[in-house]
Tab-separated table of C-alpha atoms in Angstrom:
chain	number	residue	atom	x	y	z
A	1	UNK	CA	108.174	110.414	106.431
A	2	UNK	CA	105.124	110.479	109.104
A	3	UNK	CA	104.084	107.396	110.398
A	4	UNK	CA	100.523	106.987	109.558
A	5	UNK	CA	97.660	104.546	110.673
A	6	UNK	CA	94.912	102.988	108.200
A	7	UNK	CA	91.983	101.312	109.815
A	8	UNK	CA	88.880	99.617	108.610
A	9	UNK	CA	86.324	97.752	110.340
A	10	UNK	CA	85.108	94.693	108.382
A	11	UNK	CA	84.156	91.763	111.022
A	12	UNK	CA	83.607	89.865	108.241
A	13	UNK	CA	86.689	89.991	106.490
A	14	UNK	CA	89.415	87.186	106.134
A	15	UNK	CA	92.168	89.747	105.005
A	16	UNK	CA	92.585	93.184	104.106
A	17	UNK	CA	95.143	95.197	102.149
A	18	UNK	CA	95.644	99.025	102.063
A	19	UNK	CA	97.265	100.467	98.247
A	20	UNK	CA	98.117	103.503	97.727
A	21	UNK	CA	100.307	106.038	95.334
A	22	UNK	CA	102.874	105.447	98.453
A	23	UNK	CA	103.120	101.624	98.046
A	24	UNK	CA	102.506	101.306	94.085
A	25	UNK	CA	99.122	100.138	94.791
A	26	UNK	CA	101.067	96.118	95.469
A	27	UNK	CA	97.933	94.394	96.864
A	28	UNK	CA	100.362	92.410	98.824
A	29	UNK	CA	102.664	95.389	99.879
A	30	UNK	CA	100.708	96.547	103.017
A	31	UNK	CA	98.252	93.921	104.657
A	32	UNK	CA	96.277	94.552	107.689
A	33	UNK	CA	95.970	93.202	110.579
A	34	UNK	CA	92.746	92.115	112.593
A	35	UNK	CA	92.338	93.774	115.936
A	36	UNK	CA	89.367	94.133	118.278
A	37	UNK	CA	86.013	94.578	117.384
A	38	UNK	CA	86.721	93.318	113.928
A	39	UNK	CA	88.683	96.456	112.845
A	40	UNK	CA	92.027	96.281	110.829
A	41	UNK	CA	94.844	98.072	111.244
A	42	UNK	CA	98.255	98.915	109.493
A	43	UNK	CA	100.531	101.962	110.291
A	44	UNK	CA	103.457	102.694	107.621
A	45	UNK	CA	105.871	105.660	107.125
A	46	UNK	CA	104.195	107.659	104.176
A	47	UNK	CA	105.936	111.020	102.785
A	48	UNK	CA	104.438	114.354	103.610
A	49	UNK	CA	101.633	114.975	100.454
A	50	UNK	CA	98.153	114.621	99.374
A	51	UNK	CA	97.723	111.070	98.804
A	52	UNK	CA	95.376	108.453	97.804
A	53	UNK	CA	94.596	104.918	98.418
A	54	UNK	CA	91.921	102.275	99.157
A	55	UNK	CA	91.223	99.077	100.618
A	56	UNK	CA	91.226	95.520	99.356
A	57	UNK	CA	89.067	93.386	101.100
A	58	UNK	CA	89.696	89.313	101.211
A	59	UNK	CA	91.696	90.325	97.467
A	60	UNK	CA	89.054	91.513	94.970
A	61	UNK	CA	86.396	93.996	96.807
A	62	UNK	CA	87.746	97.663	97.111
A	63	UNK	CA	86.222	99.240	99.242
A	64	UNK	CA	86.605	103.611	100.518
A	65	UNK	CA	87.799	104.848	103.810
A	66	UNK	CA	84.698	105.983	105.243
A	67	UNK	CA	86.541	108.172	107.785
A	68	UNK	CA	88.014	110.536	104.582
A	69	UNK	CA	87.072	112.231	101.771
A	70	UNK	CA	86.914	110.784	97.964
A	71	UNK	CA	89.580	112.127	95.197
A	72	UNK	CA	87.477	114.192	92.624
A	73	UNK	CA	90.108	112.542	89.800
A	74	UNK	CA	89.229	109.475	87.650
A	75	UNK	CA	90.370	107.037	89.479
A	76	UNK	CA	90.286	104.203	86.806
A	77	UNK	CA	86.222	103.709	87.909
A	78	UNK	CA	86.712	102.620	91.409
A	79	UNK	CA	86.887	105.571	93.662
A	80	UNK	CA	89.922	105.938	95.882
A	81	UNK	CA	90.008	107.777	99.346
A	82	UNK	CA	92.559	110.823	99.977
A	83	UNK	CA	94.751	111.649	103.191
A	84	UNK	CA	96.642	114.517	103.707
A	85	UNK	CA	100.071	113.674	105.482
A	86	UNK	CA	101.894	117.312	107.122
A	87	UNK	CA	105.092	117.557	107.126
A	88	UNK	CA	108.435	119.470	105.334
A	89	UNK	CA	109.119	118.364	101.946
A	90	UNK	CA	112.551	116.621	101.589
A	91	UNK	CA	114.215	118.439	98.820
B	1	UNK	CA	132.301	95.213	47.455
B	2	UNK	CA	132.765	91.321	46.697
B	3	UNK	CA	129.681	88.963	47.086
B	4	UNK	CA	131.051	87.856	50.989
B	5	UNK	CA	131.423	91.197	52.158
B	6	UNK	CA	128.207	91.929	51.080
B	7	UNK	CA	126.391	88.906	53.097
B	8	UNK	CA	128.474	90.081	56.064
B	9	UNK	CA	127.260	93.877	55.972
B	10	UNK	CA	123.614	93.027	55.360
B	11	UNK	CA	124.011	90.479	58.261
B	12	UNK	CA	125.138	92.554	60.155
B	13	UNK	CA	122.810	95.712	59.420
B	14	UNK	CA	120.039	94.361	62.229
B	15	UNK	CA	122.506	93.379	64.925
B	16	UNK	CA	123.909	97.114	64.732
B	17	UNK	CA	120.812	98.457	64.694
B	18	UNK	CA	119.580	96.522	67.797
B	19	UNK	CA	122.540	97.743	69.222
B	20	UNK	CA	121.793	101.412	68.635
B	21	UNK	CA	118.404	100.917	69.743
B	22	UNK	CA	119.266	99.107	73.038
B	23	UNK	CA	121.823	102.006	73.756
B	24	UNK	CA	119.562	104.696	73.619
B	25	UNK	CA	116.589	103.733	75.108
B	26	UNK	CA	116.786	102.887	79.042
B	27	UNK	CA	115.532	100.126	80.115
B	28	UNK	CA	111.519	99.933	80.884
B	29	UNK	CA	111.183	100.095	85.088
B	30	UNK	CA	111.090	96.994	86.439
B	31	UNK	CA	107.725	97.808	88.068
B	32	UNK	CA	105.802	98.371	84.816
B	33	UNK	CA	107.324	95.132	83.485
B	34	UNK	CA	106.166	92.812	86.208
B	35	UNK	CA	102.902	94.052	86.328
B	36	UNK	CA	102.101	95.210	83.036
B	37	UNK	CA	101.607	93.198	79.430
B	38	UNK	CA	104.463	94.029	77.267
B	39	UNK	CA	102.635	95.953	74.609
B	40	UNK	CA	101.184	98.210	77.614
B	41	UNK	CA	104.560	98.670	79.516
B	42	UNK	CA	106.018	99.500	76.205
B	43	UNK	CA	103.196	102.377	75.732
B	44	UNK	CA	103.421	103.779	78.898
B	45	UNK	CA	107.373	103.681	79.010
B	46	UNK	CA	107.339	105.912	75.486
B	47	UNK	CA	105.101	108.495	77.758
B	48	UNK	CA	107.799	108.719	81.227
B	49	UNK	CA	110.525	108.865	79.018
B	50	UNK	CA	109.062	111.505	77.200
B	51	UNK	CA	107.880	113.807	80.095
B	52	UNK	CA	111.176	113.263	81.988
B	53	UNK	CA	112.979	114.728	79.130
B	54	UNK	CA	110.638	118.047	79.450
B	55	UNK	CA	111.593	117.905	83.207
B	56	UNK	CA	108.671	116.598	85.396
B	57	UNK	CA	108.936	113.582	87.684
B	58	UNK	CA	107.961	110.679	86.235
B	59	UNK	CA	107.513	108.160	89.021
B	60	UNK	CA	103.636	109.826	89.357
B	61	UNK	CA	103.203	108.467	86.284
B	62	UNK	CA	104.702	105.026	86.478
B	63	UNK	CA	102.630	104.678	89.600
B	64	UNK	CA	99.583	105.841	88.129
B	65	UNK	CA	99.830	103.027	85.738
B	66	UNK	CA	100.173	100.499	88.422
B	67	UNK	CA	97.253	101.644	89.912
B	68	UNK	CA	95.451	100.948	86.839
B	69	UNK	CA	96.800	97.442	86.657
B	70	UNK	CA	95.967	96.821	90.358
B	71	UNK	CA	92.416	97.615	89.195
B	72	UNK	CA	92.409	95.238	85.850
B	73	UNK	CA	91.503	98.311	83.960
B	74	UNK	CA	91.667	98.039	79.763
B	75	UNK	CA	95.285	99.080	78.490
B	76	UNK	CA	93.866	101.924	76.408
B	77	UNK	CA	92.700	102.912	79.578
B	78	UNK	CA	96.084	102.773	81.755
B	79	UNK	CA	98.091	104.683	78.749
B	80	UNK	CA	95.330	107.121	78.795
B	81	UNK	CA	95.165	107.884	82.413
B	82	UNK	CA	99.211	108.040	81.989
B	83	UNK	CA	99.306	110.494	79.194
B	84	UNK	CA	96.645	112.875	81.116
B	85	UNK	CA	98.709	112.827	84.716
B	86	UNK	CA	101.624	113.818	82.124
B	87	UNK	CA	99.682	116.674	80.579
B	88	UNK	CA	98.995	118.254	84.192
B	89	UNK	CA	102.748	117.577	85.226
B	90	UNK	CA	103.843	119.814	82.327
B	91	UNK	CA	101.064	122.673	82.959
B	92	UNK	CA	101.972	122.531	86.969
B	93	UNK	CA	105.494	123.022	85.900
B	94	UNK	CA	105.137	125.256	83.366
B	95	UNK	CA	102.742	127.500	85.638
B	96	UNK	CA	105.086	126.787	89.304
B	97	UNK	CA	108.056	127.736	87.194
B	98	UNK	CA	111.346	125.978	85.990
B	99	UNK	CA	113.147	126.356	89.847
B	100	UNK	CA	109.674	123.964	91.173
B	101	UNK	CA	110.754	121.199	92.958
B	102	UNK	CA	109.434	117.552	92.443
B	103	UNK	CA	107.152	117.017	94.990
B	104	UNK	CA	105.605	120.975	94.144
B	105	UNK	CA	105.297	119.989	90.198
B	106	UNK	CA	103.719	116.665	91.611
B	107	UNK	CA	101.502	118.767	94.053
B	108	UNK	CA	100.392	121.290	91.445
B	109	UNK	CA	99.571	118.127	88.699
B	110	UNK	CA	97.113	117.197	91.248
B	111	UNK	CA	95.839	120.855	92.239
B	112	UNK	CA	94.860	120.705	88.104
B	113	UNK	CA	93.542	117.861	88.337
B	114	UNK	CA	91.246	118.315	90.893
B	115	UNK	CA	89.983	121.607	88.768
B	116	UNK	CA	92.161	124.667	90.677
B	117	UNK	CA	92.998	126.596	87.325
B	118	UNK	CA	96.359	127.645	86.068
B	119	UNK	CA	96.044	130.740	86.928
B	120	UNK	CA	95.517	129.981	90.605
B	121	UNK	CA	99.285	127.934	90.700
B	122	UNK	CA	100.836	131.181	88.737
B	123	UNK	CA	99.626	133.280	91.046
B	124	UNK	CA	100.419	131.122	94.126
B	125	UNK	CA	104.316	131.229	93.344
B	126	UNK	CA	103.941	135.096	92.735
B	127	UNK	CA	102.600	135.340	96.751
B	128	UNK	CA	105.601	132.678	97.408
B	129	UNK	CA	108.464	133.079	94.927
B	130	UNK	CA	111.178	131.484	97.445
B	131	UNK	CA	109.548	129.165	99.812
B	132	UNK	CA	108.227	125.654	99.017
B	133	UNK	CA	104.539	125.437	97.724
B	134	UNK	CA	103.978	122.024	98.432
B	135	UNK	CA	102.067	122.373	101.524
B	136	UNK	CA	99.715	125.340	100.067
B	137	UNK	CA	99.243	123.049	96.864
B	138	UNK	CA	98.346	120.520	99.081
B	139	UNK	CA	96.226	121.921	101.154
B	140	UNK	CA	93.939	123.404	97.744
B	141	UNK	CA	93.602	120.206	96.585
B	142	UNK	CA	91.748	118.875	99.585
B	143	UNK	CA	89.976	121.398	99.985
B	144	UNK	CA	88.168	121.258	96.716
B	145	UNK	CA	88.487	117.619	97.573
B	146	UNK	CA	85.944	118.052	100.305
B	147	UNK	CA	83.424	120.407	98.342
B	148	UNK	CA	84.989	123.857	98.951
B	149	UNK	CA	84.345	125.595	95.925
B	150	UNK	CA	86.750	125.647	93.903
B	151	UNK	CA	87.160	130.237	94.114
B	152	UNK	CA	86.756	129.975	97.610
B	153	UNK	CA	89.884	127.026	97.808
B	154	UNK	CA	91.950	129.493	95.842
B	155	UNK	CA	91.003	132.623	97.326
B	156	UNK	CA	91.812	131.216	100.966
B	157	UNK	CA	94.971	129.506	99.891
B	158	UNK	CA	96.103	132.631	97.849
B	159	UNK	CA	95.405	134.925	100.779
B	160	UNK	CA	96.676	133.051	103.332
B	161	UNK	CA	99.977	132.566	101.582
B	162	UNK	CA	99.900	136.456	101.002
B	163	UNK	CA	99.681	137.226	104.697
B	164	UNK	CA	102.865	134.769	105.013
B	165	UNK	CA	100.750	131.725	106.341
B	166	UNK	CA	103.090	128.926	107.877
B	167	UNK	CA	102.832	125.761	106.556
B	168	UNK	CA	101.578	124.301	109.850
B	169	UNK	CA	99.016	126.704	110.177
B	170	UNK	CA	97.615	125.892	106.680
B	171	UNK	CA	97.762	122.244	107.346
B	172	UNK	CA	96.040	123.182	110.872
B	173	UNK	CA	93.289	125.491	109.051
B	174	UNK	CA	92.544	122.658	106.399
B	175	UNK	CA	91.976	120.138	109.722
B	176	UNK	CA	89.750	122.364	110.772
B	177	UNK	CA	87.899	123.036	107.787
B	178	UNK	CA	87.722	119.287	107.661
B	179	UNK	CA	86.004	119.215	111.523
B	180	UNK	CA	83.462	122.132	110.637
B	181	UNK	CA	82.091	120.321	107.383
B	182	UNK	CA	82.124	116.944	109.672
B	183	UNK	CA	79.846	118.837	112.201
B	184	UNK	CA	77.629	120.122	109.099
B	185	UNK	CA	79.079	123.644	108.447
B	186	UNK	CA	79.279	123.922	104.700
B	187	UNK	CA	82.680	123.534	103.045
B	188	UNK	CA	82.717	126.907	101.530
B	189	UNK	CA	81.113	128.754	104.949
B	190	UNK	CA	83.953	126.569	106.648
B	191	UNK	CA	86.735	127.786	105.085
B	192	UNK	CA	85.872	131.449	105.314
B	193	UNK	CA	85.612	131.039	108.970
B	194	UNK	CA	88.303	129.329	109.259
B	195	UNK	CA	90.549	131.581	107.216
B	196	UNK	CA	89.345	135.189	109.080
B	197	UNK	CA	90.859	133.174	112.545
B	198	UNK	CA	94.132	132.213	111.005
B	199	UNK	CA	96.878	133.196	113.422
B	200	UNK	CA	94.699	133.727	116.214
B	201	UNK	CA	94.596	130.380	117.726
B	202	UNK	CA	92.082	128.333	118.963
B	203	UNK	CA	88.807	130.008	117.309
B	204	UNK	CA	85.584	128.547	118.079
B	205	UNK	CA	84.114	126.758	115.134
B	206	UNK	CA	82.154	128.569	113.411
B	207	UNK	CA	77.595	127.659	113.762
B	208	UNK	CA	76.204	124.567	112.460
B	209	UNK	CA	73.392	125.989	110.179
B	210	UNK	CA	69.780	126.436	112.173
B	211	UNK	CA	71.802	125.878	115.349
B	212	UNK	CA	71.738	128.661	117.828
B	213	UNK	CA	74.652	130.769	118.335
């Protein structure tokens, strides 16, 4: 597992949640927390992979990492973002 | 068989076939069950049981359909999504061979997914029978993820698993393919670059297009 670090900057926010294939996508599994500068941040162990997540912002607006790329895949209409975590696969 | 006996046996027909029925199906995962309607769980259930028995990992799938849930879409839609994810388990395994680990089949599901073709996963296991394809699998994906045409993902993946690539050095060649599209090289121009330098360090990155070399 590689420790990993989500951020988002949304000054305006009240919360925000990260969900992902590595957390079952539980909007309560992975909050944020507000930094400086109205950023958020969360870091979590995530397995070495391709995977792909999003953000929940104050519970019902999901919102893209701007700092990656979208998945191509249908992602149920609400795009999700994709990070690539390096690593050796645990066999 | 005397009027009694009767009533008992056709009493006790349903209990023994609840029985059977509870012993041979496991139970749903507890996942799906909290966070799924019943009817829906029940669906999507038939569909992991069903791929684990050919073999593929079936957590991909359970968490596919909680992703659906998070995102209130329509059941038809979850079981859908589900029963595709399971199609391109199958074909990565199928193409990556029986040996393929978990976390390659998983890899390779989403390599199809994003459009590499069979053919590329076949041949990627020829270049690597032995060693783990996860991180070359990975690596395609986001690639194509990121524009690269989808020939141009394969052929740099291919070759740079036929030249005996290390994983870190593919991971470190799709960073920098990622850096040269964010400074406006484009993906496919990127990756060739990118791929002639493999092994020799720190290249340059390659021009911006229109900016002076």
């Amino acid at each position: 597992m590689r420790l990993v670090q989500f951020v988002l900057t949304a000054p305006k926010a009240s919360r925000v949640a990260v969900v992902g294939d590595f957390n079952d996508w539980d909007p309560s599994a992975t909050p944020l927390a507000r930094s400086d500068g109205g950023s958020w941040i969360a870091a979590i162990p995530v397995s070495p992979g391709r995977h792909v997540y999003a953000f929940i912002v104050d519970g019902d607006r999901w919102v893209s990492d701007p700092a990656s790329p979208l998945a191509p895949e249908d992602d149920f209409g609400i795009r999700n973002s994709v990070i690539v975590v390096g690593g050796q696969e645990s066999t | 068989m005397s009027r009694i006996a009767r009533a008992v046996a056709l009493l006790a027909l349903p209990a023994l076939a609840w029985l059977a029925t509870a012993v041979s199906a496991a139970p749903i995962d507890k996942r799906l069950a909290e966070r799924l309607d019943p009817a829906t769980a029940e669906e999507v259930w038939k569909v992991v049981e069903a791929a684990g028995a050919q073999g593929v990992p079936t957590d991909p799938l359970i968490v596919t359909a909680l992703e659906g849930a998070s995102k209130h879409a329509r059941p038809e839609r979850i079981v859908a999504a589900v029963r595709e994810r399971s199609a391109a388990l199958l074909a990565a395994k199928e193409a990556l061979g029986p040996e393929s680990t978990a976390g390659e089949i998983t890899a390779g599901a989403g390599a199809l997914m994003s459009g590499v073709p069979r053919d590329t996963l076949v041949r990627l296991r020829q270049e690597r029978p032995r060693g783990s394809l996860l991180v070359p699998l990975v690596v395609l994906a986001d690639l194509v993820t990121r524009q690269v045409p989808v020939g141009t993902a394969s052929m740099a993946v291919l070759h740079a698993s036929r030249i005996g690539t290390h994983d870190a050095d593919l991971l470190r060649l799709r960073s920098r393919v990622e850096g040269d599209i964010r400074r406006g090289v484009s993906p496919a121009a990127a990756t060739i670059a990118r791929l002639q330098t493999l092994g020799l360090g720190d290249a340059p990155a390659p021009p911006v297009r229109g900016s002076p070399r």
